[in-house]
CSV table of C-alpha atoms in Angstrom, one decimal:
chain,number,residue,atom,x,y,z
T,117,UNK,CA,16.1,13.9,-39.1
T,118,UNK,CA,16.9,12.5,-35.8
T,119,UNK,CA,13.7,12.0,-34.7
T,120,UNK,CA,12.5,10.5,-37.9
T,121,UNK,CA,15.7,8.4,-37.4
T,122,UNK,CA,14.6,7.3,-34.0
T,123,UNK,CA,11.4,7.0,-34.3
T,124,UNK,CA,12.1,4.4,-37.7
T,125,UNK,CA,14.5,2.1,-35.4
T,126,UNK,CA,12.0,1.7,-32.8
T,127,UNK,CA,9.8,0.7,-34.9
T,128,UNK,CA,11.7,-2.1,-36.3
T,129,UNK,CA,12.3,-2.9,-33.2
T,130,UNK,CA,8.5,-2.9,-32.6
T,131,UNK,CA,7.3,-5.2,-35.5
T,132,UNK,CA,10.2,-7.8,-34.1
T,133,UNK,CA,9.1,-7.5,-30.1
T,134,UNK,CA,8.0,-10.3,-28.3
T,135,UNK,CA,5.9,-8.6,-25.8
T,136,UNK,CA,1.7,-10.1,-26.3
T,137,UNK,CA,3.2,-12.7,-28.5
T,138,UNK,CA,0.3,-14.0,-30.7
T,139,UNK,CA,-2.2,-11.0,-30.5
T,140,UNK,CA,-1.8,-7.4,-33.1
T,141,UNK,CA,0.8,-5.2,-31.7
T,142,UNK,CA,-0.4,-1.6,-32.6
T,143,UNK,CA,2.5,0.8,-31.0
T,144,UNK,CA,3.0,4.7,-30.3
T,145,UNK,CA,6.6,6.1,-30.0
T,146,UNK,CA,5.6,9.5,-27.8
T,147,UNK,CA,9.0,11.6,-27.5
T,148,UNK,CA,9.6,15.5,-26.2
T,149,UNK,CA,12.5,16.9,-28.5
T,150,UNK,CA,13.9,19.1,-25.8
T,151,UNK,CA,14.4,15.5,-23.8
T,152,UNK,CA,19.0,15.7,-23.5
T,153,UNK,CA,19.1,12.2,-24.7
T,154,UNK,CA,18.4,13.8,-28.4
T,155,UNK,CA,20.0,17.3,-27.8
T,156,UNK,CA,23.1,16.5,-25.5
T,157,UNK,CA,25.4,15.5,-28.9
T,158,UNK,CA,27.4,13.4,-26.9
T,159,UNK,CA,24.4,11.4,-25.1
T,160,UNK,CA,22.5,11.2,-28.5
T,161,UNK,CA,25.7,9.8,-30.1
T,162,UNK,CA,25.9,6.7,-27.8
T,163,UNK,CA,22.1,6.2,-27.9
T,164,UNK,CA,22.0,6.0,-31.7
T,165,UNK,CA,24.8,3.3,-31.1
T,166,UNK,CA,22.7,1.3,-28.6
T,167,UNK,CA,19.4,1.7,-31.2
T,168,UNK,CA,21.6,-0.1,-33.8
T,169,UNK,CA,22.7,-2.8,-32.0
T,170,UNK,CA,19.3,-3.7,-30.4
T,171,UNK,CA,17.6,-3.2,-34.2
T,172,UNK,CA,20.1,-6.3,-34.8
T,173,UNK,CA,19.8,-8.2,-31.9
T,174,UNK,CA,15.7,-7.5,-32.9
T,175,UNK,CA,15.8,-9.0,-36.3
T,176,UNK,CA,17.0,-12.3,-35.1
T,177,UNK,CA,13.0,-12.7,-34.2
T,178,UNK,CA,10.4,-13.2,-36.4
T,179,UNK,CA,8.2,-10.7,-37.5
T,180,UNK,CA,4.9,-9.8,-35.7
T,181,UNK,CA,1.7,-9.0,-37.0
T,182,UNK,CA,1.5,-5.1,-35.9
T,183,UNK,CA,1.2,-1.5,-36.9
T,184,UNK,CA,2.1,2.2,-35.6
T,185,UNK,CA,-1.4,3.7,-34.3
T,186,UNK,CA,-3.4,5.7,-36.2
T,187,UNK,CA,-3.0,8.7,-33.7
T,188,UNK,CA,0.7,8.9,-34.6
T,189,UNK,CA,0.6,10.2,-38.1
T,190,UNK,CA,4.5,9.2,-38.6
T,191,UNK,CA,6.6,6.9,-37.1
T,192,UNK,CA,7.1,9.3,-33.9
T,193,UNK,CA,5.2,11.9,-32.8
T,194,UNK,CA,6.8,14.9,-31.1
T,195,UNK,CA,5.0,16.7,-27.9
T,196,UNK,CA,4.5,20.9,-28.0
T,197,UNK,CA,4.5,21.4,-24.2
T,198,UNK,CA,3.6,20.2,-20.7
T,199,UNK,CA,0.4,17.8,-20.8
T,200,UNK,CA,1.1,17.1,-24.8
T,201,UNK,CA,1.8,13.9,-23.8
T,202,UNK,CA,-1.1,13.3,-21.8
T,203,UNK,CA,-3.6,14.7,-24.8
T,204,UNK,CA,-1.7,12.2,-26.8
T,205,UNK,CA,-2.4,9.0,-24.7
T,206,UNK,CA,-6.2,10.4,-24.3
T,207,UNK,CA,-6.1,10.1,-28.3
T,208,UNK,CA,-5.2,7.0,-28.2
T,209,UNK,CA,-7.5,5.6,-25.5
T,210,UNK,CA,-10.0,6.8,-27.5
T,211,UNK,CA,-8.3,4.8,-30.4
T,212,UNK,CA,-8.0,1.7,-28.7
T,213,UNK,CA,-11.7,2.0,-27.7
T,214,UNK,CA,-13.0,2.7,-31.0
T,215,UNK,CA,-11.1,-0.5,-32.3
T,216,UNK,CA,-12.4,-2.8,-29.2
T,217,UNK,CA,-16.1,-1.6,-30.2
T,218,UNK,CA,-15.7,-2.7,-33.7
T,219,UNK,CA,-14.6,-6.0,-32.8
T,220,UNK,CA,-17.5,-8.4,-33.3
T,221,UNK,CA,-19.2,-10.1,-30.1
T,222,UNK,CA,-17.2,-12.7,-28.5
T,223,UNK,CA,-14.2,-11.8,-30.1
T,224,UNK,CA,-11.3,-13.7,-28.5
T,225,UNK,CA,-8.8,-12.0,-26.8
T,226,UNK,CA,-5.5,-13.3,-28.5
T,227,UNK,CA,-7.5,-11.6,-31.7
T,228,UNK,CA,-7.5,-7.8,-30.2
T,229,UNK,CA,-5.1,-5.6,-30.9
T,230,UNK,CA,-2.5,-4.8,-27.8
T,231,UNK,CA,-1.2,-1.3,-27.4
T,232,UNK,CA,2.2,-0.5,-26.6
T,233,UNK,CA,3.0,3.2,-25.7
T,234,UNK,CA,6.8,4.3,-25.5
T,235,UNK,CA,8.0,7.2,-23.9
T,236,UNK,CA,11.7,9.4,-25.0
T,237,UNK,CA,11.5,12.1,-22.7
T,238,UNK,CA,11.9,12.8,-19.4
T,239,UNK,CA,10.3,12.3,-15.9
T,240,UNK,CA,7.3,14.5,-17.1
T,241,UNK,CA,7.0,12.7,-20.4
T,242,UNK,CA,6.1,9.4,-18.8
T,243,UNK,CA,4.0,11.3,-15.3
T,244,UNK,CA,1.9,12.7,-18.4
T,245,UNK,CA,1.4,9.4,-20.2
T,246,UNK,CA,1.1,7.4,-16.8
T,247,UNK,CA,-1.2,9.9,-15.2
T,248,UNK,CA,-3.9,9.4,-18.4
T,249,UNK,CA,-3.6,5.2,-18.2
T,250,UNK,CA,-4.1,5.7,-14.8
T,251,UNK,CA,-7.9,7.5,-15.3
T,252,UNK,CA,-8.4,4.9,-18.0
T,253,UNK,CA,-11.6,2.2,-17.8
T,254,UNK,CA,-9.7,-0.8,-16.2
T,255,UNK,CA,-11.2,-3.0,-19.1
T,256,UNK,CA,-9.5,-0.5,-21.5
T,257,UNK,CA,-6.0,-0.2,-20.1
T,258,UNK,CA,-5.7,-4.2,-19.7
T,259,UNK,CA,-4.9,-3.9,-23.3
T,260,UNK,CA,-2.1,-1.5,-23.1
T,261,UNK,CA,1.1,-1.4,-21.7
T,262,UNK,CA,4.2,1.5,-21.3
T,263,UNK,CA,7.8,1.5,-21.6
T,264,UNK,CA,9.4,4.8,-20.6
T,265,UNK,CA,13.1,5.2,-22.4
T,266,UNK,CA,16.0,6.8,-20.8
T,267,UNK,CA,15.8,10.1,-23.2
T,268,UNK,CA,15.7,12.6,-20.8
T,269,UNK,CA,18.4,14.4,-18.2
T,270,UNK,CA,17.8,12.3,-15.2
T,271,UNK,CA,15.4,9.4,-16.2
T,272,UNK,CA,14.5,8.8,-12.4
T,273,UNK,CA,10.9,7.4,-13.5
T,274,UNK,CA,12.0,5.1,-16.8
T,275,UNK,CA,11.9,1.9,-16.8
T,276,UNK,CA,15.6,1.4,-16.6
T,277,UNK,CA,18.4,3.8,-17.1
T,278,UNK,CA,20.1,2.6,-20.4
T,279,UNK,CA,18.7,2.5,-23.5
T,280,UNK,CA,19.8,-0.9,-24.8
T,281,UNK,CA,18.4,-2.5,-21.5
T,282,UNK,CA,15.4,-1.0,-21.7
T,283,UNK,CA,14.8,-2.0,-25.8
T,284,UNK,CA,15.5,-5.5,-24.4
T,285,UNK,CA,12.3,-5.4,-22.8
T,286,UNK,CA,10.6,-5.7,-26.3
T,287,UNK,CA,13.0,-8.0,-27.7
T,288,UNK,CA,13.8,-10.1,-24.8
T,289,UNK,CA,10.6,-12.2,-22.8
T,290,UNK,CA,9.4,-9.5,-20.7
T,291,UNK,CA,6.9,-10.1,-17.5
T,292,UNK,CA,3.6,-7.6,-18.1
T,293,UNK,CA,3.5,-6.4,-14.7
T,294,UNK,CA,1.6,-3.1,-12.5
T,295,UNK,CA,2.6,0.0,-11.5
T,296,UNK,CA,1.2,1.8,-7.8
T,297,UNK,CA,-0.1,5.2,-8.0
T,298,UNK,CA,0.9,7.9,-5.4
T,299,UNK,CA,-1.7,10.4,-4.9
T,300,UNK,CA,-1.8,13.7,-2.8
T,301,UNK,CA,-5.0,15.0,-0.8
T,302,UNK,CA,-5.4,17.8,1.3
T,303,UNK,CA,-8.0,18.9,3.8
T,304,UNK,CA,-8.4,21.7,1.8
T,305,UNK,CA,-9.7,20.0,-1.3
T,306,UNK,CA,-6.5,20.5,-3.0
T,307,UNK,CA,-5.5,18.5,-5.6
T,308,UNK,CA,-5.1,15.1,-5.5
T,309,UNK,CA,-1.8,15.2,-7.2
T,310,UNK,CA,-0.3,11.8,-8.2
T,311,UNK,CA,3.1,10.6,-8.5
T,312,UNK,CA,4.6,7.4,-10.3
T,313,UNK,CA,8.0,7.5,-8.2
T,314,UNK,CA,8.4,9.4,-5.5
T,315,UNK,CA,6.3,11.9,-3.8
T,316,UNK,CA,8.1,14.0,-0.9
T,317,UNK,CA,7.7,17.2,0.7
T,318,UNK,CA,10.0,19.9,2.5
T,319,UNK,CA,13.9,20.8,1.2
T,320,UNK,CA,13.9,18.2,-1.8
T,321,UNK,CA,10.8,19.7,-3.2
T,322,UNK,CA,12.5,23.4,-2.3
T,323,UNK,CA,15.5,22.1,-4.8
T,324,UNK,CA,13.3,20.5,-7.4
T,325,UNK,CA,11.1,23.8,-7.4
T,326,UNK,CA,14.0,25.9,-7.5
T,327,UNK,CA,16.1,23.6,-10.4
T,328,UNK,CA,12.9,24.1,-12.2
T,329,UNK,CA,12.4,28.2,-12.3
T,330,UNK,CA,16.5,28.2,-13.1
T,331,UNK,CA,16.9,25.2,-15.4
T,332,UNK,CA,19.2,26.5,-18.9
T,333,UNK,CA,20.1,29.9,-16.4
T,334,UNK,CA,22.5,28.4,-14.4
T,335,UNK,CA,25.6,26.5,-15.5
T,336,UNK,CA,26.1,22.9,-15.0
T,337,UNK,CA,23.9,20.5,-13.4
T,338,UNK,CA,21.2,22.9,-11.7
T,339,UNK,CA,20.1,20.5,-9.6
T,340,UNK,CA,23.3,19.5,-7.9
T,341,UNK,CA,23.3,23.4,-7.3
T,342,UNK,CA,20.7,24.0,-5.8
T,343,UNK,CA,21.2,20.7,-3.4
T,344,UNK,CA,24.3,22.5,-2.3
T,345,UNK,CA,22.3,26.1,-1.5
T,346,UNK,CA,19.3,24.5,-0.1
T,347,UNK,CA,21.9,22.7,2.9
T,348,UNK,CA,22.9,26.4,3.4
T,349,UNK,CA,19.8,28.8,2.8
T,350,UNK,CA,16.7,26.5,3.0
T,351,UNK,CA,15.8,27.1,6.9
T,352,UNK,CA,15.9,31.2,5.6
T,353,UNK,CA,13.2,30.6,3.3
T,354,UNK,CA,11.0,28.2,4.9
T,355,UNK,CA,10.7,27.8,8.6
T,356,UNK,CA,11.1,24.8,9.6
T,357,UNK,CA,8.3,23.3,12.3
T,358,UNK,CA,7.2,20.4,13.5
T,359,UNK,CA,5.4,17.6,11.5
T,360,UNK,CA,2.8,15.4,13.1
T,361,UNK,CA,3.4,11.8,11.0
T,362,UNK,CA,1.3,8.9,11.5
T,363,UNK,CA,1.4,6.1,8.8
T,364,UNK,CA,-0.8,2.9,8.1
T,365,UNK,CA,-0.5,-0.5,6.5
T,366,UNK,CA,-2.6,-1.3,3.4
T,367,UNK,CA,-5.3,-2.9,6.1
T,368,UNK,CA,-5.1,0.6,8.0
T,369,UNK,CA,-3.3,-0.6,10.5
T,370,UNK,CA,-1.3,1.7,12.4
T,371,UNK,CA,2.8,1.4,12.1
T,372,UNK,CA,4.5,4.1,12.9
T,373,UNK,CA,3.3,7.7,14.4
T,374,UNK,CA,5.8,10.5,15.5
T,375,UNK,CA,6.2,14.9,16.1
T,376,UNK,CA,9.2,15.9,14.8
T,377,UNK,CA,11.1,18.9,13.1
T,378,UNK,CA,11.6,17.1,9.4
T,379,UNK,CA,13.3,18.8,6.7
T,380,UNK,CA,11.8,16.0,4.5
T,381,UNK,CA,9.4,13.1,4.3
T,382,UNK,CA,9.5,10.7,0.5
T,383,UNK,CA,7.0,8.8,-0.3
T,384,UNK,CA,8.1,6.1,-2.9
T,385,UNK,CA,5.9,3.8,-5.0
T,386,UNK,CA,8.2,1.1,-4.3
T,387,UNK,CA,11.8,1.0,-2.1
T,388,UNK,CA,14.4,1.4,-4.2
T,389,UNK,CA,13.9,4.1,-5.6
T,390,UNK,CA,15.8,7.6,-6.7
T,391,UNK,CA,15.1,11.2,-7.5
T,392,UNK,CA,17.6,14.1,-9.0
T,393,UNK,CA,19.0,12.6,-11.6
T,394,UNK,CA,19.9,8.9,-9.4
T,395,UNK,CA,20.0,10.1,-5.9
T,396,UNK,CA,19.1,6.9,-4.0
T,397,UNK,CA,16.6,8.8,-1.1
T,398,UNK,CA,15.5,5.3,-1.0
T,399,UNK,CA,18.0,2.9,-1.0
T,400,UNK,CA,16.4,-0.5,0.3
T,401,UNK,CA,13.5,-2.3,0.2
T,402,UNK,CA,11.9,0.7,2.7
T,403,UNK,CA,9.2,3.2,0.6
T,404,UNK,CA,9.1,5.9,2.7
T,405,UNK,CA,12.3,8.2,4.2
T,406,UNK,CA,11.8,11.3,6.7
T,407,UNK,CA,14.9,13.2,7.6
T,408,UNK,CA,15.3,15.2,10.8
T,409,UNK,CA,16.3,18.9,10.9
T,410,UNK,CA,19.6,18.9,12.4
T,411,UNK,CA,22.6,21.8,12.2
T,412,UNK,CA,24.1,23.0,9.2
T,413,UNK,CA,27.7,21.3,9.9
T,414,UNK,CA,25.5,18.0,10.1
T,415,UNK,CA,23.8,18.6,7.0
T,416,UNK,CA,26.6,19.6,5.0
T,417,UNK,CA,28.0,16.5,6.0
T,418,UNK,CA,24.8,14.4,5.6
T,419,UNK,CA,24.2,15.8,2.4
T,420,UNK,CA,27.3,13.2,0.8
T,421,UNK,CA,25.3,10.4,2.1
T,422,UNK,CA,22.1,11.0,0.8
T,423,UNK,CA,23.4,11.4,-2.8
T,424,UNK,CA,24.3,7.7,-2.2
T,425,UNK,CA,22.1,5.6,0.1
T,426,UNK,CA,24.6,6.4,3.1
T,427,UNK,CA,22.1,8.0,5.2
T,428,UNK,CA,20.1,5.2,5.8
T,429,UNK,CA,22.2,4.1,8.4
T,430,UNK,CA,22.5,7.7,10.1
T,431,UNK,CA,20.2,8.9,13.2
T,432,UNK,CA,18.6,11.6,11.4
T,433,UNK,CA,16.8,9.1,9.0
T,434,UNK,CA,14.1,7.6,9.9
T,435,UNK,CA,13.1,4.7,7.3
T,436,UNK,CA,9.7,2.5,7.2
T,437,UNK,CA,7.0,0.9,5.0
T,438,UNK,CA,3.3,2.0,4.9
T,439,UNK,CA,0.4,2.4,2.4
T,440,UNK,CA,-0.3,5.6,3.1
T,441,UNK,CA,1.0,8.7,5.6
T,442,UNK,CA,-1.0,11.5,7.1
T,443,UNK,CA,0.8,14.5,8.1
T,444,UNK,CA,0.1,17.9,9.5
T,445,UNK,CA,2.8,20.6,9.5
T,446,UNK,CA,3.2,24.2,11.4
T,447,UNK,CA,4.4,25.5,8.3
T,448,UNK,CA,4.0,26.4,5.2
T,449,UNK,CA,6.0,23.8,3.0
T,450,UNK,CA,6.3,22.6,-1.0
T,451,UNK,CA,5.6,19.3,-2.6
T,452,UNK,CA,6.8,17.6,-5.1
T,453,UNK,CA,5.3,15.1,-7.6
T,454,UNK,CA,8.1,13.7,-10.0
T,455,UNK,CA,9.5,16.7,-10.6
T,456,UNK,CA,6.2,19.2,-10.5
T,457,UNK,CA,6.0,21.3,-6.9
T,458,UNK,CA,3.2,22.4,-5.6
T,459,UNK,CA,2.8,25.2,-2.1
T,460,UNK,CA,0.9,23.3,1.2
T,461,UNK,CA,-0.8,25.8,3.1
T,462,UNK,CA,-1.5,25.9,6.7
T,463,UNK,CA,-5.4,24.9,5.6
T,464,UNK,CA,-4.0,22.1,3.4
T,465,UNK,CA,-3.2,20.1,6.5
T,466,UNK,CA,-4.1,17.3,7.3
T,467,UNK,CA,-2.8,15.7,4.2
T,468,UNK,CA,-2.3,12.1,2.9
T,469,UNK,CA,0.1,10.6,0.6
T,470,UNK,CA,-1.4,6.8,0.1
T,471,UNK,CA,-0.7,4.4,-2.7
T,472,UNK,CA,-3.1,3.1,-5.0
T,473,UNK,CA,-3.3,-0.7,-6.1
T,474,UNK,CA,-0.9,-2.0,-8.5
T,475,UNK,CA,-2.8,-0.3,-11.7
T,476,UNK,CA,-0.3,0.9,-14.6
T,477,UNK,CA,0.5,-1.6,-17.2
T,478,UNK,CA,4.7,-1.8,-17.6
T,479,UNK,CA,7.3,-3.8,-18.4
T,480,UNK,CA,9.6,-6.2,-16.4
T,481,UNK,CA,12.7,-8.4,-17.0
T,482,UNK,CA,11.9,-11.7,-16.7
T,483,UNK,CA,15.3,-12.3,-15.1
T,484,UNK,CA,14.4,-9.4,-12.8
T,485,UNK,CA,18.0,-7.6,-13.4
T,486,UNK,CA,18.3,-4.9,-11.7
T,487,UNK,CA,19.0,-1.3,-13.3
């Protein structure tokens, strides 16, 4: 019932949004029912608050000519398991394109239907959805756009981090902006694996991997746990060498090149950006953050400041902007990709983290509030 619930408001909300004013709305409400924004009683409590108010504040607009998609056989349409999500938006790409070809010749465009997809989940709910409109035709995902809802524990990757804000996206004017696409390459042949956030290697993908293999086991926030152990045990797990970092502009033009022991590098599609449940790694307008290996009395104190922004300021952080970073490494070390880790291997290296141009269809304020 409370997904049927959900999925119901949203959709009022839908047929009242203002986004691609003037042309067929035809939306998909894509949620995972393990997201803690539907199980956490509390959290699901204050969203069904903020889904009432915003069904209100939609209905002061005029209805829109629109429809759910055909794909979603109800008004929501639950995942199974990791890459649901992603079969889902394949679905409807396919959707979309079937209805494009149908269209007769020189259709106009305010006469094709515009696709909206919406995310309830987590950080893997939207990387899933994002990841498939990414490998889209260009000419077919010009006529779609995403909004990722705050549902899940940590919501790093939504659009913004409360519900109501992020409905007012289709009930306020909203700006139809693009999204960059982190990818991953090895020498190896490896991957690519992308990213829609942040993409980092060393100690935060150590506690991303580790908050994964124990999440439900431990008690509490897992993640903040295994922050804590990773300042104490990391270095006994994976040894850590030096890193061989040379980064270029979008032109290819080289900006920064360094050797140095780093218990980290991120990667962010943007600056101001966060990972683990809001921990600002990047704090300012910077996209990329490399920490040096330093003593455990340092890190313990260090690791205060990074759950905050404070670091950025300290002499163990090195902060810059680039396009794209190659890096070799002595060691062994994981990866992580909005939450998924990956092992880089000794014959992995050189690898390259480099940002695509903007590509993924989303949402923006038009005031440009911040979250």
């Amino acid at each position: 019932m409370v997904f049927d619930e959900f999925g119901s408001l949203v959709a009022r909300i839908c047929s009242r949004s203002r986004i691609a004013a003037g042309r067929p709305l035809v939306w998909t409400i894509i949620a995972n029912p393990c997201a803690g924004g539907f199980t956490i009683r509390s959290r699901w409590k204050k969203h069904y608050a903020q889904l009432v108010q915003s069904v209100a504040k939609a209905e002061k607009n005029p209805p829109r000519e629109g429809r759910p998609s055909r794909t979603a056989a109800s008004s929501i349409i639950l995942t199974k398991g990791v890459g649901d999500a992603a079969q889902i938006t394949s679905a409807l790409l396919n959707e979309a394109e079937a209805d494009l070809r149908a269209a007769p010749p020189q259709t106009p465009q305010w006469a094709l239907p515009f696709y909206l997809i919406i995310t309830a989940g987590g950080d893997g709910t939207s990387r899933d959805v994002m990841d498939s409109l990414h490998r889209a035709p260009p000419e077919l995902r010009d006529n779609f756009v995403i909004l990722r809802l705050p549902m899940g524990t940590g919501n790093d990757g939504s659009d913004l981090w409360e519900l109501d804000k992020s409905l007012d996206l289709l009930i306020e004017p909203a700006v139809l902006s693009r999204q960059r696409v982190l990818s991953l390459a090895t020498a190896s042949g490896k991957g690519p694996f992308r990213a829609f956030n942040i993409l980092s290697v060393g100690l935060d993908a150590f506690v991303t991997h580790m908050t994964n293999k124990t999440k439900g086991k431990l008690p509490g926030d897992s993640y903040k746990i295994w922050v804590d152990l990773a300042a104490l045990f990391y270095d006994r797990v994976y040894k850590v060498g030096s890193m061989d970092v040379r980064a270029m502009d979008e032109s290819g033009r080289e900006v920064k090149a360094f050797r140095e022991k780093l218990l980290l590098l991120a990667v962010g599609e943007s600056g101001r950006r966060t990972y683990g449940s809001h921990k600002w790694i990047l704090p300012d307008e910077r996209n990329i953050c490399a920490i040096k290996q330093m003593p455990l009395m340092r890190k313990l104190a260090l690791k205060g400041l990074l759950m905050h922004g404070g670091h950025a300021d300290q002499s163990e952080a090195i902060l810059w902007n680039a396009a794209s970073v190659q890096f070799s490494a002595d060691e062994a070390m994981l990866a992580q990709t909005d939450g998924e880790t990956v092992l880089l291997e000794r014959g992995d290296f050189p690898a390259v983290i480099k940002l695509s141009e903007p590509v993924i269809p989303v949402l923006r304020a038009v005031s440009g509030a911040a979250q």
